[in-house]
Amino acid sequence: MLTELQIRNLGVIEEATAEFAAGFTVVTGETGAGKTMVVTGLKLLSGARADAQRVRGGTDKASVDGIFRILGGDADSGPTDGDADKLAQMVEEIGGYLDDGEAVVSRSVNASGRSRAHLAGRTVAAGVLSDFTSRLLTIHGQSDQLQLTDPVKQLRSLDSFAGLDDDRREYRRLRRQWAGLARDLNDRTVKRRELALEAETLRHALAQIDELDPQPGEDEDLKVRISRLQDADDVRSAVATALTAVDGDPEDAGESAADALGMAASVLEAAAGGDPRIAGLGSRLAALVGELADISGELGTVLSAAPDPENLEDLLQRQQDLRELRTFAVDVDGALAWRDEARERLGAIDVSDDVLEELRARVSDAAEEMLAAARRLAAGRIAASARFAEAVTAEIRGLQMAAEFRVEVTTHGGDGKNLGKGAGKNATTADCGPDGITEVEFQLVQGGSAHPLGATASGGELSRVMLALEVILAGSGRTMVFDEVDSGVGGRAAVEIGRRLARLAVHNQVIVVTHLPQVAAFADAHVHVSKAATDATVRSSVRTLTEEERVEELSRMLAGLESDTGRAHAEELLETAQTAKAAM
């Protein structure tokens, strides 16, 4: 529910704030005061195209802020529980916030035409704003009358009345499924030779990869292991050289360092006699021989524990083998990703007889499902068309329109029109359009002749038909805005329009811009837009009228002058309308 609207520098409105409550609010004012700027502001909040010409002259930008109650409040005029939850979720997803269950929606447009949108404290795209407000707000203007003649809009209205919206969505899902399968079958059949060659190339590449059987990250792991082994090989070579020098080469009869030192120690010990200096040198040499023995043992241990150089050769060969994968990607992980994509692609282009036969069966099954859904839709539309026509006829006659509303349903597939449950029994996939196998045309019967709705109906008649459809199709919990949809209407018809708008407001918030006092009298609240003109500028203000001011405004709307007669007439009109509302 819209609780407040703030407008700055939009059209003739310099700055204005209007508060709205549940129920029926009417917006009136003299010509040129800026009543339609209220609707223009709401359209901007709905994501409509920003127009720089709407920016008030002499200012940098125009801005509109709307406060919508999402959670809590009046159950009849607020969003339904499902919509409220979805709206709250949308706010959460963008990182916004609700203030006591209310969301602030803002839009600004500068003098160059660039606009910015904000939702619940976050900057968003205009499309996001549109998605959000579309669950809260519906705006009807005189231009919407043209949409009544759109066959698609007419069909959607019938579906809404018949409760077929979910059936239509399911049909469209099945149609997309069938179309995708049929397109796949056609591509595989037409391009069979080309796809077979591609499939063979993919199979060869996949076999090459599978033969190597690479593991994720294996190339990086090999680099680390090879580097470690190459360092170890240098160490092994040095240890082996040192051990040979100490112990000698087993395959060479030459003398080792240990042998030479041992011989020197023995000679000195034998020749020492009583010479302590010689004896000391011999002892020192003997100690060196023992130390060399220990060193030899440790060198042998180190050499035994050193990695086998043959492992390095194996790893280097594996590394070389994996380089073949560079045909597919720069590293092993990339090659594995390519393999997964290639397998998926191979499944999609398999043109073997078995696969094509299976795909034909799937296309056939999907077509049957789609056609069955289309027939159900056709039957439901035909069954509801008469009831829908009767309901609309009753409403437009209540709106003082001497005409009969008719719904013509045509079913494709050689079955003619309005065949009930058997509708579309001979339909084929070629008959299946985006919304089924049926077409709908709204007609008005006047003077005994039936004509398409847009062919003979006047603007006032289209306004009444549109209102009749809204009354019949309206749900609950929405904010519905009507911008002078009562144009071309007067007298008793105007009273009935006011009555029906009041009926809509029982379960919705209804805001109406009108010039008809008969409509304004039915409102729960009355917002007035006034203007003050100087030689240089025109400024408008917006405020909610008191009961006394409301009578004065109705008197002005009735007679154009504030007179005792006009005032009495206004009081009577207001009392009559409010009494009629109480009886609803």
Short mmCIF file of C-alpha atoms in Angstrom, two decimals, residues 349-362:
data_model
loop_
_atom_site.label_atom_id
_atom_site.label_comp_id
_atom_site.label_asym_id
_atom_site.label_seq_id
_atom_site.Cartn_x
_atom_site.Cartn_y
_atom_site.Cartn_z
CA ILE A 349 25.76 -34.23 -31.57
CA ASP A 350 25.55 -37.97 -31.54
CA VAL A 351 23.86 -38.82 -34.85
CA SER A 352 23.83 -42.57 -34.58
CA ASP A 353 20.62 -44.30 -35.62
CA ASP A 354 19.82 -45.33 -32.04
CA VAL A 355 20.21 -41.82 -30.70
CA LEU A 356 18.14 -40.26 -33.48
CA GLU A 357 15.39 -42.80 -32.96
CA GLU A 358 15.34 -42.08 -29.24
CA LEU A 359 15.24 -38.33 -29.93
CA ARG A 360 12.32 -38.75 -32.36
CA ALA A 361 10.41 -40.57 -29.64
CA ARG A 362 11.12 -37.78 -27.16
#
